[in-house]
XYZ file of C-alpha atoms in Angstrom:
758
model
C 0.005 -0.090 -0.023
C 3.171 2.331 -0.098
C 2.574 2.940 -3.827
C 0.246 6.084 -3.973
C -0.704 5.165 -7.759
C -1.670 1.789 -7.221
C -4.599 3.120 -4.738
C -5.596 5.928 -6.827
C -7.991 7.627 -6.676
C -7.761 7.168 -3.106
C -5.573 9.699 -1.331
C -2.593 8.606 0.965
C -4.385 10.174 3.727
C -7.624 8.091 3.124
C -5.515 4.997 2.834
C -3.664 5.512 6.187
C -7.094 6.357 7.919
C -8.744 3.270 6.523
C -5.946 1.008 8.152
C -5.938 2.889 11.459
C -6.888 0.943 14.575
C -9.282 3.602 15.677
C -12.719 3.417 14.650
C -13.135 7.305 14.475
C -10.071 7.702 11.925
C -11.618 4.842 9.779
C -15.159 6.600 9.832
C -13.506 9.883 8.687
C -12.047 7.942 5.711
C -15.160 6.458 4.881
C -16.825 9.842 4.522
C -14.020 10.910 2.208
C -14.815 7.752 0.137
C -18.619 8.658 -0.002
C -17.760 12.090 -1.018
C -15.400 10.665 -3.843
C -17.885 8.311 -5.002
C -20.652 10.688 -5.380
C -18.614 12.811 -7.606
C -18.203 9.986 -9.951
C -21.721 9.250 -9.789
C -22.615 12.734 -10.994
C -19.974 12.426 -13.695
C -21.229 9.011 -14.642
C -17.896 7.556 -14.410
C -18.596 3.736 -13.772
C -15.271 2.750 -14.464
C -13.529 4.777 -11.412
C -16.473 3.657 -9.280
C -15.861 -0.069 -10.141
C -12.136 0.659 -9.464
C -12.579 2.201 -6.082
C -14.888 -0.916 -5.064
C -12.119 -3.209 -6.364
C -9.533 -1.542 -4.433
C -11.656 -1.538 -1.293
C -12.269 -5.328 -1.620
C -9.034 -6.624 -2.816
C -6.664 -4.385 -0.860
C -8.619 -3.826 2.214
C -11.605 -6.179 2.894
C -9.704 -9.244 1.826
C -6.399 -8.165 3.520
C -4.502 -10.216 5.776
C -4.302 -7.128 8.381
C -7.458 -6.981 10.571
C -7.473 -3.217 10.628
C -7.336 -2.919 6.850
C -10.179 -5.413 6.878
C -12.361 -3.158 8.969
C -11.493 -0.360 6.906
C -12.432 -2.116 3.496
C -15.936 -3.099 5.241
C -16.753 0.524 6.314
C -15.544 1.868 2.988
C -17.628 -0.603 0.989
C -20.717 0.542 3.052
C -19.765 4.099 2.045
C -19.697 3.537 -1.620
C -23.091 1.961 -1.331
C -24.432 4.825 0.471
C -22.770 7.187 -2.112
C -24.309 5.044 -4.898
C -27.989 5.274 -3.581
C -30.405 3.838 -5.865
C -27.769 2.700 -8.331
C -26.012 0.548 -5.987
C -28.135 -2.428 -7.360
C -25.690 -2.184 -10.446
C -22.689 -3.109 -8.167
C -24.106 -5.323 -5.439
C -22.341 -8.477 -6.475
C -18.989 -6.555 -5.973
C -20.272 -4.839 -2.716
C -21.713 -7.827 -1.118
C -19.105 -10.792 -1.679
C -16.071 -9.418 0.113
C -18.505 -8.424 3.116
C -19.824 -11.991 3.313
C -16.456 -13.423 3.219
C -15.939 -11.714 6.528
C -18.698 -13.202 8.066
C -16.261 -16.199 8.507
C -13.566 -14.491 10.117
C -12.447 -15.834 13.404
C -12.485 -12.447 14.974
C -15.975 -11.820 16.426
C -15.502 -8.056 16.469
C -14.692 -8.080 12.689
C -17.809 -10.143 11.969
C -19.709 -7.401 13.688
C -18.368 -4.896 11.607
C -19.400 -7.267 8.584
C -22.944 -7.313 9.826
C -22.931 -3.465 10.129
C -21.544 -3.030 6.674
C -24.065 -5.531 5.098
C -26.967 -3.609 6.857
C -25.991 -0.244 5.410
C -25.617 -1.960 2.070
C -29.004 -3.761 2.167
C -30.647 -0.536 3.337
C -29.649 1.447 0.478
C -30.259 -1.227 -2.170
C -33.528 -2.391 -0.748
C -35.387 -4.603 -3.347
C -32.480 -4.918 -5.565
C -30.722 -7.146 -3.050
C -33.388 -9.987 -3.306
C -31.730 -11.719 -6.289
C -28.847 -12.277 -3.803
C -30.846 -13.377 -0.940
C -29.898 -16.807 -0.625
C -26.187 -16.212 -0.012
C -27.177 -13.320 2.285
C -29.609 -15.319 4.394
C -27.181 -18.296 4.485
C -24.560 -16.158 5.828
C -26.466 -14.314 8.435
C -28.891 -17.082 9.854
C -26.071 -19.688 10.333
C -24.111 -17.122 11.944
C -26.681 -16.012 14.371
C -28.619 -19.046 15.187
C -26.009 -21.730 15.560
C -23.778 -19.870 17.549
C -26.380 -18.797 20.206
C -28.175 -20.814 22.869
C -30.631 -18.155 23.486
C -32.780 -18.737 20.339
C -36.504 -18.664 21.202
C -38.054 -21.376 18.825
C -41.205 -21.608 20.655
C -41.767 -17.976 20.119
C -40.486 -18.250 16.525
C -42.879 -21.076 15.392
C -46.104 -18.999 15.425
C -44.232 -16.272 13.213
C -43.179 -19.040 10.968
C -46.647 -20.625 10.814
C -48.038 -17.416 9.910
C -45.771 -16.385 7.305
C -45.652 -19.740 5.847
C -48.928 -19.267 3.870
C -47.556 -16.152 1.846
C -47.732 -16.434 -1.825
C -44.764 -14.194 -2.451
C -41.989 -16.181 -3.815
C -39.358 -14.388 -2.132
C -41.002 -14.897 1.091
C -41.571 -18.402 0.551
C -37.786 -18.750 -0.291
C -36.979 -16.887 2.886
C -39.117 -19.293 5.133
C -37.811 -22.517 3.507
C -34.100 -21.201 3.874
C -35.004 -20.626 7.615
C -36.452 -24.010 7.857
C -33.561 -25.773 6.421
C -31.290 -23.628 8.715
C -33.152 -24.775 11.681
C -33.512 -28.315 10.700
C -29.644 -28.506 10.452
C -29.000 -27.166 13.839
C -28.412 -30.162 16.062
C -29.644 -28.596 19.236
C -32.919 -27.670 17.765
C -35.670 -30.254 17.482
C -37.952 -28.695 14.843
C -39.594 -32.168 14.514
C -41.895 -31.399 17.481
C -43.406 -28.320 15.625
C -43.849 -30.002 12.317
C -47.428 -30.356 12.495
C -47.807 -26.551 12.556
C -45.961 -25.871 9.425
C -46.324 -29.168 7.369
C -49.593 -27.852 5.637
C -47.642 -24.797 4.616
C -44.798 -26.970 3.321
C -47.098 -28.782 1.033
C -48.508 -25.455 -0.181
C -45.088 -24.009 -0.888
C -44.287 -27.409 -2.744
C -46.943 -26.388 -5.334
C -44.914 -23.081 -6.212
C -44.456 -22.068 -10.003
C -40.801 -21.563 -9.237
C -38.986 -24.799 -9.762
C -36.169 -23.555 -7.484
C -38.532 -22.918 -4.632
C -40.226 -26.344 -5.289
C -36.921 -28.083 -5.184
C -36.127 -26.507 -2.057
C -39.381 -27.398 -0.349
C -38.978 -31.028 -1.533
C -35.634 -31.179 -0.028
C -36.866 -29.567 3.316
C -39.655 -32.138 3.398
C -37.203 -35.034 2.522
C -34.988 -34.088 5.582
C -38.074 -33.986 7.851
C -39.156 -37.546 6.333
C -35.612 -38.924 7.094
C -35.732 -37.458 10.605
C -39.146 -39.035 11.051
C -37.883 -42.522 10.031
C -34.970 -42.234 12.601
C -36.941 -41.136 15.410
C -40.649 -42.399 15.046
C -41.287 -42.559 18.644
C -41.151 -38.661 19.100
C -43.160 -37.991 16.144
C -46.921 -36.527 16.450
C -48.444 -38.806 13.837
C -51.977 -38.370 14.666
C -51.768 -34.627 14.453
C -50.438 -34.564 10.862
C -52.757 -37.556 9.470
C -55.483 -35.128 8.190
C -53.034 -32.838 6.796
C -51.639 -35.755 4.666
C -55.182 -36.728 3.602
C -55.854 -33.252 2.122
C -52.672 -33.076 0.110
C -52.909 -36.687 -1.143
C -55.870 -35.506 -3.170
C -54.129 -32.367 -4.587
C -54.135 -31.791 -8.249
C -50.497 -31.275 -8.633
C -48.839 -34.401 -9.046
C -45.594 -33.660 -7.195
C -47.638 -32.661 -3.848
C -49.811 -35.725 -4.242
C -46.996 -38.100 -4.669
C -44.980 -36.568 -1.889
C -47.997 -36.531 0.444
C -48.746 -40.235 -0.564
C -45.181 -41.306 0.197
C -45.436 -39.523 3.632
C -48.907 -41.596 4.098
C -47.213 -44.811 3.415
C -44.420 -44.136 5.983
C -46.925 -43.084 8.424
C -49.103 -46.186 8.189
C -46.099 -48.464 8.368
C -44.458 -46.344 11.094
C -47.273 -45.650 13.458
C -49.325 -48.768 12.720
C -52.806 -48.756 14.498
C -52.350 -45.095 15.372
C -53.660 -44.267 12.082
C -56.645 -46.284 12.213
C -59.004 -43.435 13.586
C -58.304 -41.684 10.257
C -59.000 -44.792 8.033
C -62.038 -43.138 6.159
C -60.119 -39.966 5.270
C -57.022 -42.197 4.093
C -59.306 -44.305 2.085
C -60.978 -41.267 0.409
C -57.440 -40.005 -0.709
C -56.111 -43.386 -1.702
C -58.929 -45.284 -3.486
C -59.376 -43.008 -6.452
C -55.500 -43.270 -7.121
C -55.626 -47.079 -7.529
C -57.451 -46.434 -11.022
C -54.825 -43.994 -12.271
C -53.133 -45.071 -15.691
C -49.615 -45.131 -16.404
C -49.119 -41.503 -16.572
C -49.292 -41.565 -12.863
C -48.098 -44.918 -12.178
C -45.733 -43.919 -9.279
C -48.653 -42.374 -7.431
C -50.675 -45.438 -8.165
C -48.100 -47.761 -6.802
C -47.588 -45.895 -3.525
C -51.381 -45.616 -3.161
C -51.612 -49.320 -3.340
C -48.925 -50.014 -0.681
C -50.824 -47.589 1.724
C -54.147 -49.433 0.982
C -52.488 -52.716 1.646
C -50.823 -51.549 4.981
C -53.917 -49.873 6.260
C -56.185 -53.078 5.488
C -53.482 -55.112 7.499
C -54.103 -52.972 10.594
C -57.694 -54.164 11.024
C -57.676 -57.241 13.391
C -60.505 -59.527 14.920
C -60.254 -57.454 18.208
C -61.676 -54.534 16.596
C -65.091 -56.552 16.447
C -65.105 -56.962 20.122
C -64.806 -53.278 20.960
C -68.058 -51.434 21.431
C -67.934 -48.212 19.272
C -70.263 -46.545 21.767
C -67.830 -47.161 24.728
C -64.381 -45.729 25.462
C -61.762 -47.111 23.162
C -60.033 -50.070 24.833
C -56.305 -50.114 24.897
C -54.448 -52.474 22.456
C -50.955 -53.101 21.910
C -49.817 -51.477 18.663
C -48.781 -54.113 16.259
C -45.813 -53.703 14.109
C -46.112 -53.568 10.379
C -44.200 -55.678 7.945
C -42.526 -53.826 4.754
C -41.257 -57.107 3.163
C -44.415 -57.979 1.473
C -44.997 -54.723 0.041
C -44.027 -53.443 -3.361
C -42.050 -50.318 -3.779
C -42.386 -47.863 -6.696
C -39.234 -46.435 -8.254
C -38.047 -43.011 -7.408
C -39.324 -40.281 -9.676
C -38.062 -37.313 -7.702
C -34.393 -36.012 -7.064
C -33.154 -34.771 -3.815
C -33.665 -35.931 -0.262
C -37.255 -37.214 -0.810
C -36.990 -40.843 -1.840
C -40.049 -41.678 -3.723
C -39.226 -45.292 -3.509
C -39.819 -45.110 0.157
C -37.032 -47.557 1.006
C -36.756 -47.472 4.685
C -34.805 -50.628 5.150
C -32.293 -48.581 7.215
C -34.817 -47.188 9.531
C -36.477 -49.311 12.107
C -40.232 -49.727 12.172
C -41.808 -47.988 15.247
C -43.128 -50.576 17.691
C -44.576 -49.984 21.096
C -42.883 -51.951 24.031
C -44.971 -54.293 26.103
C -45.684 -51.642 28.895
C -46.744 -49.007 26.112
C -50.424 -48.818 25.108
C -52.199 -46.994 22.273
C -55.865 -46.473 22.454
C -57.565 -46.562 18.946
C -61.142 -46.973 17.655
C -61.828 -48.160 14.267
C -64.445 -45.819 12.911
C -66.378 -48.388 11.074
C -69.305 -46.256 9.997
C -66.998 -43.775 8.375
C -65.080 -46.516 6.487
C -68.383 -48.147 5.404
C -69.725 -44.767 4.170
C -66.471 -44.053 2.055
C -66.523 -47.538 0.602
C -70.219 -47.232 -0.428
C -69.547 -44.010 -1.952
C -66.871 -45.189 -4.011
C -68.673 -48.330 -5.148
C -72.073 -46.339 -6.078
C -70.108 -43.689 -8.135
C -70.239 -45.064 -11.615
C -67.315 -43.021 -12.703
C -64.869 -44.780 -10.446
C -62.231 -47.073 -12.214
C -62.318 -50.783 -12.077
C -59.358 -51.181 -9.819
C -60.846 -48.777 -7.274
C -64.034 -50.790 -7.289
C -62.359 -54.091 -6.658
C -60.326 -52.489 -3.870
C -63.397 -51.329 -2.424
C -65.028 -54.960 -2.619
C -61.733 -56.340 -1.114
C -61.936 -54.040 1.882
C -65.655 -54.958 2.180
C -64.757 -58.473 2.352
C -61.859 -58.051 4.789
C -64.189 -56.128 7.293
C -66.736 -58.843 6.941
C -63.909 -61.520 7.891
C -62.469 -59.320 10.622
C -65.199 -57.563 12.244
C -68.297 -59.545 11.078
C -70.559 -58.434 14.106
C -70.213 -54.836 13.416
C -70.167 -55.088 9.890
C -73.915 -56.914 9.769
C -75.133 -53.583 11.056
C -74.573 -52.071 7.620
C -75.602 -55.053 5.528
C -79.138 -53.691 4.665
C -77.792 -50.538 3.574
C -74.847 -52.252 1.523
C -77.025 -54.893 -0.016
C -78.736 -52.893 -2.818
C -75.342 -51.491 -4.288
C -73.868 -55.069 -3.996
C -76.633 -56.428 -6.152
C -76.196 -53.541 -8.493
C -72.557 -54.332 -8.749
C -73.521 -57.535 -10.411
C -74.004 -55.681 -13.582
C -70.636 -54.336 -13.622
C -68.667 -54.506 -17.016
C -65.827 -56.231 -15.438
C -65.768 -59.957 -14.593
C -63.109 -59.429 -11.851
C -65.310 -56.938 -10.195
C -68.311 -59.324 -10.349
C -66.128 -62.043 -8.950
C -65.164 -60.037 -5.906
C -68.608 -58.829 -5.422
C -69.939 -62.599 -5.362
C -67.008 -63.382 -3.002
C -68.290 -60.531 -0.623
C -72.217 -61.738 -1.020
C -71.153 -65.263 -0.354
C -69.502 -64.378 2.666
C -72.439 -62.229 3.927
C -75.010 -65.073 3.008
C -72.787 -67.784 4.943
C -71.345 -65.752 7.842
C -72.622 -66.901 11.372
C -72.746 -63.392 12.452
C -75.540 -62.649 9.942
C -77.855 -65.233 11.603
C -80.913 -63.806 13.431
C -84.363 -65.397 14.437
C -86.091 -62.643 12.447
C -83.866 -62.864 9.421
C -83.614 -59.220 9.221
C -80.198 -58.463 10.219
C -78.010 -58.870 12.991
C -78.960 -57.904 16.343
C -77.288 -54.780 17.950
C -78.394 -55.663 21.448
C -76.350 -58.668 21.909
C -72.756 -59.238 21.964
C -73.082 -62.986 21.683
C -73.015 -64.261 18.088
C -76.071 -66.431 17.722
C -75.578 -69.969 16.461
C -76.381 -70.985 12.945
C -79.341 -72.604 11.653
C -80.415 -74.584 8.635
C -81.725 -72.846 5.686
C -85.515 -73.175 5.930
C -87.531 -73.229 2.955
C -91.245 -72.596 3.941
C -94.006 -74.531 2.393
C -97.005 -73.014 0.866
C -100.188 -73.644 2.661
C -102.774 -75.308 0.597
C -100.624 -75.703 -2.250
C -98.961 -78.953 -1.574
C -100.422 -82.174 -0.200
C -98.984 -83.636 3.078
C -97.082 -86.245 1.134
C -95.258 -83.884 -1.001
C -94.203 -81.377 1.610
C -91.149 -83.451 2.328
C -89.692 -82.319 -1.132
C -89.492 -78.768 0.107
C -87.506 -79.294 3.352
C -84.125 -78.404 3.431
C -81.483 -80.994 3.426
C -80.168 -81.727 6.809
C -76.767 -82.554 5.437
C -76.185 -79.183 3.567
C -73.995 -76.409 5.151
C -75.934 -74.012 7.415
C -76.849 -70.698 5.881
C -77.711 -67.566 7.783
C -80.718 -65.153 7.430
C -79.378 -63.238 4.520
C -78.906 -66.134 2.215
C -82.619 -66.629 1.264
C -82.654 -62.870 1.046
C -79.944 -62.812 -1.232
C -81.451 -65.448 -3.699
C -84.715 -63.568 -3.582
C -83.222 -60.369 -4.618
C -80.758 -62.155 -7.048
C -83.775 -63.361 -8.818
C -85.473 -60.152 -8.817
C -82.379 -58.568 -10.387
C -82.535 -61.076 -13.294
C -86.181 -60.612 -13.736
C -86.000 -56.832 -13.899
C -82.777 -56.727 -15.963
C -83.064 -59.643 -18.476
C -79.573 -58.567 -20.280
C -77.941 -59.555 -17.133
C -79.357 -62.996 -17.056
C -78.580 -63.519 -20.788
C -75.083 -62.326 -20.521
C -73.823 -62.931 -17.066
C -76.728 -65.059 -15.383
C -74.982 -68.504 -15.808
C -71.413 -67.014 -14.921
C -72.939 -65.683 -11.612
C -74.779 -68.810 -10.659
C -71.760 -70.966 -11.388
C -69.589 -69.002 -9.198
C -72.105 -68.907 -6.355
C -72.046 -72.661 -6.663
C -68.344 -72.785 -5.980
C -68.369 -70.188 -3.404
C -71.578 -71.613 -1.370
C -73.383 -74.831 -1.310
C -74.708 -75.650 -4.738
C -77.762 -77.751 -3.303
C -78.856 -74.874 -1.269
C -78.815 -72.451 -4.036
C -80.824 -74.571 -6.186
C -83.096 -75.672 -3.637
C -83.798 -71.963 -2.575
C -84.139 -70.644 -6.171
C -86.629 -73.488 -6.966
C -88.824 -72.796 -4.164
C -88.688 -68.955 -4.962
C -89.612 -69.592 -8.563
C -92.311 -71.752 -7.628
C -94.150 -68.610 -6.273
C -93.031 -66.187 -9.283
C -95.968 -64.378 -10.727
C -94.073 -63.743 -13.987
C -94.407 -67.061 -15.612
C -92.407 -66.343 -18.634
C -89.578 -65.066 -16.476
C -89.956 -68.306 -14.447
C -89.792 -70.524 -17.540
C -86.560 -68.508 -18.750
C -84.882 -68.950 -15.441
C -85.799 -72.584 -14.764
C -84.202 -73.072 -18.535
C -81.073 -71.282 -17.428
C -80.827 -73.160 -14.188
C -81.456 -76.505 -15.846
C -78.688 -75.718 -18.432
C -76.231 -74.986 -15.588
C -77.274 -78.056 -13.770
C -76.713 -80.258 -16.741
C -73.514 -78.835 -18.368
C -71.679 -77.003 -15.644
C -68.291 -78.669 -14.160
C -69.143 -76.934 -10.902
C -72.246 -78.995 -10.502
C -70.702 -82.405 -11.173
C -71.401 -83.428 -7.472
C -75.011 -82.286 -7.280
C -75.603 -84.163 -10.682
C -74.281 -87.527 -9.111
C -76.498 -86.820 -6.066
C -79.686 -86.568 -8.376
C -78.599 -89.109 -10.847
C -79.398 -92.212 -8.431
C -81.959 -90.611 -5.904
C -80.527 -93.096 -3.285
C -80.963 -90.850 -0.346
C -83.908 -89.016 1.219
C -82.139 -85.720 0.781
C -81.538 -86.203 -3.105
C -85.352 -87.258 -3.294
C -86.384 -84.272 -1.521
C -84.162 -82.092 -3.742
C -85.555 -83.625 -6.801
C -89.112 -82.896 -5.689
C -88.167 -79.312 -4.993
C -86.720 -78.689 -8.220
C -89.143 -80.680 -10.186
C -92.177 -78.397 -8.961
C -90.370 -75.110 -10.372
C -88.992 -77.145 -13.390
C -92.695 -77.505 -14.489
C -92.597 -73.973 -15.577
C -90.779 -75.262 -18.368
C -92.010 -78.797 -20.049
C -88.769 -79.616 -21.763
C -86.553 -78.966 -18.752
C -88.721 -81.265 -16.808
C -88.331 -84.180 -18.925
C -84.570 -83.413 -19.028
C -84.695 -83.299 -15.005
C -86.391 -86.811 -15.343
C -83.565 -88.015 -17.540
C -81.057 -86.868 -15.221
C -82.684 -88.729 -12.178
C -83.269 -91.831 -14.387
C -87.032 -91.388 -13.811
C -87.912 -92.703 -17.318
C -91.374 -93.760 -16.774
C -92.299 -90.331 -15.636
C -90.620 -88.826 -18.458
C -92.511 -90.907 -20.541
C -95.709 -89.863 -18.867
C -94.813 -86.285 -19.166
C -94.156 -86.504 -22.959
C -97.573 -88.185 -23.281
C -98.929 -84.794 -21.810
C -97.187 -82.767 -24.521
C -99.915 -83.497 -26.777
C -102.272 -81.349 -24.678
C -99.741 -78.397 -24.682
C -99.629 -75.661 -27.349
C -96.589 -76.371 -29.513
C -94.535 -73.334 -30.485
C -91.399 -72.772 -32.356
C -89.682 -72.041 -29.001
C -90.858 -75.317 -27.682
C -89.778 -77.427 -30.527
C -86.363 -75.669 -30.428
C -86.049 -76.920 -26.780
C -86.829 -80.313 -27.645
C -84.043 -79.780 -30.404
C -81.514 -78.689 -27.795
C -82.378 -81.527 -25.277
C -81.786 -83.909 -28.134
C -78.336 -82.438 -28.781
C -77.808 -82.638 -24.993
C -78.526 -86.205 -24.935
C -75.393 -86.668 -27.304
C -73.109 -84.912 -24.869
C -70.858 -86.708 -22.241
C -73.391 -85.749 -19.474
C -75.701 -88.338 -20.728
C -73.227 -91.184 -21.268
C -74.944 -93.265 -18.768
C -78.262 -92.843 -20.356
C -77.108 -93.768 -23.787
C -75.511 -96.901 -22.170
C -78.854 -97.915 -20.761
C -80.246 -98.298 -24.227
C -78.477 -101.529 -24.391
C -80.439 -102.964 -21.487
C -83.840 -102.666 -23.238
C -85.534 -105.140 -20.921
C -84.962 -102.893 -17.789
C -85.210 -99.424 -19.580
C -88.392 -99.792 -21.840
C -89.658 -96.450 -20.704
C -86.476 -94.679 -21.732
C -86.801 -95.802 -25.161
C -90.349 -95.000 -25.335
C -89.626 -91.496 -24.060
C -86.867 -91.067 -26.589
C -89.394 -92.237 -29.393
C -91.742 -89.585 -27.835
C -89.332 -86.836 -28.381
C -88.570 -88.117 -31.966
C -92.418 -87.754 -32.770
C -92.653 -84.384 -31.466
C -89.751 -83.261 -33.720
C -90.425 -82.130 -37.443
C -87.985 -83.649 -40.078
C -84.804 -81.910 -38.922
C -81.238 -82.513 -37.991
C -82.154 -83.221 -34.612
C -84.762 -85.734 -35.620
C -82.272 -87.423 -37.647
C -79.790 -87.362 -35.066
C -82.269 -89.097 -32.640
C -83.292 -91.416 -35.277
C -79.925 -92.683 -35.652
C -79.271 -93.225 -32.106
C -82.695 -95.263 -31.609
C -81.658 -97.350 -34.641
C -78.718 -98.535 -32.704
C -80.845 -100.140 -29.882
C -80.584 -103.842 -30.042
C -83.562 -106.186 -30.177
C -86.271 -103.640 -31.026
C -88.843 -106.334 -30.505
C -88.013 -106.376 -26.640
C -89.448 -102.764 -26.701
C -93.285 -104.099 -26.991
C -94.345 -103.790 -23.343
C -97.779 -103.087 -21.976
C -98.355 -100.508 -19.052
C -98.697 -103.455 -16.287
C -95.370 -105.134 -17.554
C -93.125 -105.021 -14.455
C -89.527 -104.854 -15.445
C -87.043 -106.257 -12.992
C -86.611 -103.567 -10.309
C -83.199 -101.812 -9.844
C -81.782 -100.379 -6.693
C -82.835 -97.044 -7.980
C -86.422 -97.766 -8.270
C -86.484 -99.055 -4.610
C -84.797 -96.065 -3.386
C -87.076 -93.577 -5.317
C -90.114 -95.558 -4.499
C -91.656 -93.155 -1.775
C -91.930 -90.256 -4.410
C -95.748 -89.740 -5.494
C -95.234 -89.430 -9.161
C -98.982 -89.229 -9.572
C -98.977 -85.988 -7.573
C -96.089 -84.650 -9.432
C -97.920 -85.197 -12.755
C -100.906 -83.392 -11.617
C -98.524 -80.467 -10.461
C -97.098 -80.390 -14.020
C -100.543 -80.087 -15.582
C -101.631 -77.586 -13.169
C -98.498 -75.259 -14.034
C -98.862 -75.664 -17.498
C -102.573 -74.683 -17.454
C -101.428 -71.411 -15.767
C -98.823 -70.855 -18.513
C -101.538 -71.492 -21.110
C -103.805 -68.847 -19.400
C -101.058 -66.537 -19.323
C -100.037 -66.841 -22.928
C -103.791 -66.195 -23.856
C -103.879 -62.960 -21.663
C -100.596 -61.730 -23.247
C -102.074 -62.467 -26.751
C -105.207 -60.537 -25.877
C -103.559 -57.522 -24.566
C -101.175 -57.665 -27.729
C -104.323 -57.700 -29.912
C -105.964 -54.743 -28.045
C -102.755 -52.828 -28.533
C -102.793 -53.516 -32.320
C -106.286 -52.385 -32.666
C -105.529 -49.007 -30.817
C -102.458 -48.632 -33.267
C -104.863 -49.064 -36.111
C -107.499 -46.760 -34.687
């Protein structure tokens, strides 16, 4: 500094004063510099201004001599004051050397640096904002980290209030403060996270990419801290905040909130149960997202599965009207849950890999009081299942949830069955087979669960905590309709599994559904009934449906439904055991079932004959065919006879075709087949049956009279107590009803045609 020309335009006196140890002399030098710079500003001499700032920075502020550094700082502040509003043009050159002094070992010098920065910022005002990050970083760390008197409790309300500001610079300022506080070891900001979490998610949706990134990093740091110290986290206070942001329109907010929700469920366990309805509201729609939101969908799926595992059988024992019981919190396993790939950079791990952090478990002496809000959960599930715009995967998830709740908490769930039943029946019309399968599984569970049994059959009782014992399905007899000898055929088989009060109600409503929605019956009827036969007892299903159809007033529907059931009975692999049971009629139960089916099968003459063929009641089949001459033979009737002939050629009736070899013991079988042949016009079915009958050996043996008594087989002995005369009379009675109904329909159609002509 001994070369005056090197430091010009500063005079030697100013240079000496700037390096003096006395503050007053340095202040006098600063005033001279301020005067000099003002002259340069008036002359618009920018080069000299830059030169003065450079000298003050390089030769003084960044000098090795402490007094020179102090002089440089006060000189830079003087330059800023002299520049006034133009100081914004030189802020970078003014600020950088000052910030460097913030790291000085001398606390007195750091104080002068703060004073200089204050004067610079005071003059520059708004122009300093582009340099905000570096300024804040330098100031806050120096102030907070070195002070043990920082009032965090008093600061948090201010932070909570300012965090909702929409100003980008304010948001940047707030995030910077949060990052600084989070980095200080002695400050536990996690305790106050519930107060600022909502605001952080709001900032995460800022238009500025830089601010979004800063906020993402801050949230990521908090989540890491939560995984490390889950026992200190106030999960319950933040649950609803996450629920709200899991439904955000912004993908980044939604994904981040969903990742947090996943960790909360897995770390907090049953603490999250009281918030299940809100969580499901947020999670369920995400399960139907397409590949554009694949990551959100995958995280939502993990949330859904983890939450479902928290529901346990003990929840069924707690009375929701009483104070919640204390139950041990269960640790949740992460091994079986799939993890989506990371889609964000920075500290937030979208993959959620928390393998390095332990799952929060409660020790044996700790208890967590939780209450499963089943009413709220069912309300949410009902809403999503009723909404026709909801995607297939969401509907499947809803049905899985309902099934899970009926398994884990059947007593409480049956309180909601009456309200759920209509929507579950409507769901059978869904376009997706997978949805229908899950719906049938749920309906089958409702129909067979012991918890659904009551004396009245109107739903579970709320007044008793004791589950009533199961009772057998009772099919009521109709007074005056059946003779005393035939009522045995309507009794439920004692060997079949027990069904609860909802089983019969389910069968009634299912048939009503088929009646009002014929397209459902045509396209999905067989599929639905076959699946139910796998899920429930096939004999109970056919027994109950036959009983219901016997009282069906819509005779045309009854005929169609009987035809559908008969086709299923004769062709479906699921009914193999039931067919074998009916084929021999060896037991009282099988004979009772036959009588029950027969009375309803009478709605359709051809199906009645096929049932007799199945049960090897060949004489009765022949007697029925004899009655066909009194019926109105229509094209539909002949079509059904045609289909029966085709069916006789199928593997189901292999035993029947083999019995044609034993002409002596099966004369009525041959007569019945010839009767069908005589009903058919000259068609392919006629040729098919004719060729089959030509293969019968020794046709002379067919000439038997009505009083001929062929050798009695075991089957005849077993079925000897069936009153076939009464059954034949019942067939005639039902067919007369159908004939009368057809005449009435024809009369109404004729009247309608006349009105149209008029």
